[in-house]
XYZ file of C-alpha atoms in Angstrom:
330
model
C -87.126 118.168 -55.634
C -83.951 120.108 -55.998
C -81.993 120.885 -59.202
C -78.788 119.184 -58.665
C -76.865 120.641 -61.433
C -77.524 122.778 -64.457
C -74.881 121.643 -66.968
C -74.073 123.526 -70.313
C -72.578 121.719 -73.103
C -70.168 123.484 -75.401
C -69.844 123.082 -78.986
C -66.222 123.625 -78.962
C -62.981 124.365 -76.919
C -62.722 128.125 -77.424
C -62.443 130.896 -74.942
C -65.179 132.948 -76.331
C -67.592 130.146 -76.225
C -66.867 129.231 -72.850
C -67.134 132.885 -71.708
C -70.533 133.064 -73.312
C -71.768 129.877 -71.459
C -70.311 131.228 -68.238
C -72.486 134.450 -68.538
C -75.575 132.683 -69.457
C -75.240 130.330 -66.376
C -74.554 133.315 -64.183
C -77.815 134.954 -65.399
C -79.831 131.950 -64.332
C -81.523 132.762 -61.013
C -83.066 129.388 -60.412
C -81.818 127.700 -57.191
C -79.314 124.880 -57.986
C -76.506 123.149 -56.035
C -74.048 123.566 -58.830
C -73.739 125.112 -62.475
C -71.475 123.323 -64.840
C -69.799 123.403 -68.191
C -68.876 120.236 -70.052
C -66.591 120.397 -72.852
C -65.989 118.282 -75.946
C -63.467 115.512 -76.244
C -60.028 117.181 -75.774
C -58.684 117.991 -79.221
C -55.657 116.004 -80.282
C -52.212 117.581 -79.792
C -53.689 120.171 -77.293
C -51.381 120.685 -74.198
C -53.737 120.007 -71.347
C -52.455 123.051 -69.510
C -53.995 125.287 -72.269
C -57.397 124.147 -71.075
C -56.872 125.942 -67.770
C -56.846 129.369 -69.569
C -60.374 128.755 -70.707
C -61.964 128.943 -67.213
C -62.583 132.084 -65.161
C -62.564 132.732 -61.499
C -66.244 131.816 -60.679
C -68.223 129.180 -58.837
C -68.859 127.100 -62.000
C -67.392 123.547 -62.154
C -65.809 122.102 -65.462
C -65.581 118.853 -67.137
C -62.350 119.988 -68.797
C -60.608 116.718 -69.916
C -61.973 113.743 -71.863
C -59.310 111.643 -73.259
C -59.244 108.072 -74.727
C -57.306 105.261 -72.926
C -54.206 105.236 -74.933
C -53.699 109.035 -75.227
C -50.132 109.981 -74.354
C -51.422 113.053 -72.344
C -52.814 110.839 -69.617
C -49.705 111.526 -67.631
C -50.816 115.437 -67.444
C -54.197 114.863 -65.897
C -52.815 114.718 -62.256
C -51.421 118.286 -62.774
C -54.623 119.592 -64.185
C -56.782 118.042 -61.296
C -54.360 119.662 -58.716
C -54.482 123.002 -60.232
C -58.279 123.635 -59.312
C -60.937 121.891 -57.146
C -63.296 123.037 -59.908
C -61.730 121.006 -62.681
C -62.903 117.321 -63.650
C -61.556 114.742 -66.013
C -62.399 111.508 -67.423
C -60.943 108.561 -69.552
C -62.872 106.529 -72.087
C -62.135 102.778 -71.685
C -63.090 100.487 -74.600
C -60.677 97.535 -74.042
C -58.407 95.810 -71.335
C -55.371 98.076 -72.319
C -55.653 99.858 -69.149
C -52.057 100.048 -67.629
C -51.711 103.606 -68.016
C -54.999 104.493 -66.770
C -54.329 102.466 -63.544
C -50.843 103.954 -63.106
C -52.454 107.487 -63.147
C -55.385 106.469 -60.637
C -52.740 105.108 -58.013
C -50.969 108.572 -58.076
C -54.058 110.676 -57.307
C -54.742 112.297 -53.990
C -58.182 111.804 -52.685
C -59.662 115.278 -53.872
C -58.080 114.580 -57.151
C -59.506 111.285 -57.382
C -62.995 112.412 -56.430
C -62.869 114.593 -59.735
C -61.705 111.900 -61.968
C -63.393 108.805 -63.477
C -63.143 105.978 -65.934
C -66.065 105.604 -68.390
C -66.563 101.982 -69.895
C -68.601 102.639 -72.994
C -68.554 102.604 -76.670
C -68.268 106.365 -76.819
C -68.074 109.560 -74.463
C -71.273 110.221 -72.670
C -73.391 113.467 -72.473
C -74.635 113.613 -68.913
C -74.864 116.379 -66.373
C -73.147 114.084 -63.989
C -69.240 114.810 -63.464
C -66.744 113.551 -63.902
C -67.980 111.294 -66.679
C -69.456 114.139 -68.799
C -68.355 115.185 -72.357
C -70.072 117.405 -74.717
C -71.182 116.368 -78.246
C -73.420 119.142 -79.493
C -73.762 121.137 -82.576
C -75.426 123.939 -80.753
C -74.679 125.092 -77.252
C -77.035 123.300 -74.908
C -77.789 122.185 -71.518
C -79.498 119.389 -69.346
C -80.396 119.017 -65.706
C -79.739 116.551 -62.985
C -81.991 116.239 -59.860
C -81.985 115.394 -56.202
C -85.428 113.751 -55.654
C -84.876 110.738 -53.483
C -87.462 111.999 -50.839
C -90.032 112.608 -53.630
C -89.686 109.046 -54.790
C -90.147 107.866 -51.116
C -93.242 109.985 -50.842
C -94.645 108.850 -54.216
C -94.156 112.296 -55.855
C -91.673 111.282 -58.581
C -93.785 112.184 -61.560
C -94.759 115.675 -60.143
C -90.853 116.209 -59.472
C -89.905 115.342 -62.985
C -92.583 117.553 -64.471
C -91.561 120.560 -62.404
C -87.973 120.057 -63.278
C -88.966 119.829 -66.959
C -90.830 123.043 -66.671
C -87.779 124.704 -65.166
C -85.519 123.347 -68.059
C -87.958 124.865 -70.706
C -87.894 128.192 -68.827
C -84.218 128.159 -68.928
C -84.031 127.412 -72.538
C -86.390 130.621 -73.068
C -84.311 132.880 -71.256
C -80.913 131.754 -72.315
C -81.562 130.451 -75.876
C -79.428 127.318 -74.951
C -81.169 124.147 -76.337
C -82.511 122.065 -73.576
C -81.579 118.443 -74.098
C -83.537 116.869 -71.123
C -82.913 115.376 -67.760
C -80.637 112.679 -66.453
C -83.393 111.145 -64.450
C -80.837 108.977 -62.347
C -81.854 108.498 -58.821
C -78.856 109.852 -56.999
C -78.305 110.312 -53.304
C -76.864 113.121 -51.147
C -76.121 112.161 -47.633
C -79.438 111.871 -45.732
C -81.281 111.618 -49.071
C -80.295 108.006 -49.414
C -80.822 105.583 -52.227
C -79.426 102.879 -49.838
C -82.623 103.613 -47.576
C -84.860 103.017 -50.510
C -83.227 99.712 -51.368
C -83.496 98.518 -47.828
C -87.131 99.482 -47.702
C -87.752 97.229 -50.818
C -85.620 94.265 -49.706
C -83.439 93.883 -46.655
C -80.471 95.480 -44.984
C -77.646 96.111 -47.480
C -76.345 93.538 -48.376
C -78.773 90.899 -48.408
C -80.248 88.710 -50.966
C -82.920 90.742 -52.716
C -80.878 94.088 -52.878
C -79.857 93.404 -56.568
C -83.595 92.842 -57.328
C -84.330 96.028 -55.490
C -81.826 98.062 -57.612
C -83.315 96.654 -60.791
C -86.880 97.659 -59.528
C -85.791 101.264 -58.917
C -84.509 101.478 -62.550
C -87.798 100.233 -63.777
C -89.576 102.803 -61.511
C -87.594 105.836 -62.843
C -88.167 105.002 -66.288
C -91.805 104.532 -65.731
C -92.025 107.871 -64.018
C -90.028 109.670 -66.914
C -92.560 108.169 -69.424
C -95.603 109.279 -67.546
C -94.156 112.700 -66.982
C -93.287 112.997 -70.667
C -89.540 114.090 -69.962
C -86.633 113.213 -72.227
C -83.968 111.137 -70.321
C -80.331 111.556 -71.214
C -77.060 110.403 -69.877
C -77.044 107.524 -67.428
C -80.660 107.775 -66.253
C -80.179 104.885 -63.794
C -80.081 104.333 -59.911
C -76.687 105.472 -58.786
C -74.887 104.132 -55.559
C -71.938 106.609 -54.788
C -70.958 105.213 -51.416
C -69.333 108.359 -50.008
C -72.479 110.454 -50.907
C -75.058 108.098 -49.268
C -75.185 107.900 -45.503
C -76.741 104.360 -45.425
C -74.271 102.858 -48.024
C -71.451 104.615 -46.063
C -72.682 103.120 -42.861
C -72.966 99.568 -44.231
C -69.249 99.749 -45.578
C -68.150 101.086 -42.262
C -69.629 98.177 -40.317
C -68.615 95.781 -42.891
C -71.917 94.555 -44.056
C -71.199 95.767 -47.576
C -68.038 94.575 -49.327
C -66.492 95.184 -52.693
C -67.858 91.990 -54.355
C -71.432 92.790 -53.054
C -71.260 96.425 -54.194
C -70.017 95.328 -57.699
C -72.803 92.858 -57.795
C -75.378 95.559 -57.263
C -73.881 97.523 -60.210
C -74.542 94.583 -62.373
C -78.144 94.986 -61.785
C -78.209 98.420 -63.550
C -76.681 100.934 -61.148
C -74.630 103.384 -63.022
C -71.142 102.180 -61.788
C -68.726 101.698 -58.997
C -68.557 105.192 -57.580
C -67.040 107.199 -54.729
C -65.688 104.350 -52.721
C -62.222 104.079 -50.939
C -60.399 100.874 -52.275
C -56.845 99.959 -51.121
C -54.160 101.221 -53.510
C -53.157 98.196 -55.409
C -52.378 98.162 -59.350
C -53.309 94.486 -59.851
C -56.551 94.862 -57.792
C -57.549 98.063 -59.801
C -56.835 96.254 -63.032
C -59.077 93.168 -62.096
C -61.757 95.640 -60.972
C -61.712 97.465 -64.280
C -61.669 94.252 -66.232
C -64.517 92.849 -64.279
C -66.473 96.151 -65.012
C -65.732 95.963 -68.836
C -67.371 92.464 -68.699
C -70.362 94.001 -66.839
C -70.657 96.907 -69.148
C -70.567 94.489 -72.156
C -73.434 92.349 -70.713
C -75.392 95.455 -69.756
C -74.898 97.480 -72.919
C -75.168 100.581 -70.580
C -72.535 103.150 -69.688
C -70.470 102.287 -66.755
C -68.538 104.812 -64.607
C -65.800 104.093 -62.137
C -64.560 106.703 -59.548
C -62.256 104.954 -56.904
C -60.516 106.978 -54.070
C -57.112 105.183 -53.493
C -56.815 104.325 -49.879
C -53.254 104.176 -48.397
C -53.874 102.291 -45.180
C -56.933 104.510 -43.922
C -60.127 103.043 -43.011
C -61.593 106.391 -43.721
C -60.755 109.190 -46.228
C -61.528 112.738 -45.772
C -62.437 114.882 -48.883
C -63.372 118.475 -48.079
C -66.063 118.546 -50.680
C -67.684 115.272 -49.671
C -66.710 114.502 -45.984
C -65.782 110.954 -44.897
C -65.353 108.316 -47.545
C -64.976 104.782 -46.189
C -62.567 102.219 -47.401
C -64.359 98.954 -48.456
C -63.315 95.367 -47.668
C -62.140 93.788 -50.752
C -63.352 90.215 -49.919
C-alpha cells in the first residue's frame, strides 16, 4: 500500500490559510506520491487570476477552481490551467445546459484537459482525487487516497486500509488538521492495474461479465472498509482512468474496448469516464455528457468526466501521464 495523496481541505480562499496548510503539509514526512490542497467553491465575482496569487512555488498541487456550469468565468479556466501544471479545476454539472462547458473542453490542450473535469452531482464533492475536489469544511482538514491494487490482488486489503487509517491518525496528531477519512476508491497507476483485476474476475476487456466484475469490486472495497473500520469519503468506488491503467490502455489501443463499452462499465459503479482520448467534436461531447447525466441520475452517485480532446491522433502524449490512447467511438 502506498499513500497516493494527502489532501488538505481549506476553510476559505485566503492567502494566510493556504500558507498555513502549505506549511503543515511540508512538515509531514510520511512517504506519499503527492501533497494537495483543495479550495472551497470559488467565491462569486472573484477574478480567477487572483487565485494564482494564493499559491507558492513548491511541489504541492491545488484544486484551485470550482465553478457551477452557468458561471460567466468559465471562459477564464483555460488561462488558469495554462499558467501552471500544479493547478486543477472542475465544473459542477446539474442539468443539460452544457454548451459553455463543452466549448471550453474543446479548447483545452492535452495537459490542461488532464487537470480539468466535469462533476455530475447534486453538489461539489469532497475527495482527495483531483480534478473533481472541492473543500467544504468548517475546520481545516485532510483526507487520504491510496494505491493498493496489488494488496487487493494478494488479499491484503483490510490490512492496507488499517495501516492507512493509522497514518491518517498520526498526521492529525502532528498537524492538528482534522482527519476526515479515506477515499477508498480502487484506482490504478500503470502496472498496478484495475483492468487486470477485472479480467481475472471475468474475461478480457471488453467481454460480457466485465460490468458484473466492476460491481463486485465495489462490493469488495466497501466490505473491506467496513471490516477495517475506516471512514470512506468522496467517490469510494472502483476507478477506470484509462490513461493511468496499462491493461485498459492496451485494450483501447487494440480496439477491443470502445467508448460505448467503457461507458457501460461506468454504469456499473465505476466513478466516471476518466483520462481517455476522444475525438474533438462538440456534438459528441454533448451527447456523452447527457448520457452521463442519465447514468448519474440512476446511480445516485457522483460521476466525473475527464476527456482529453483528440485532434486526429491515435495516441496523445502528456508529460505527467505518458501515452493516452484515443478510443473508438462506435
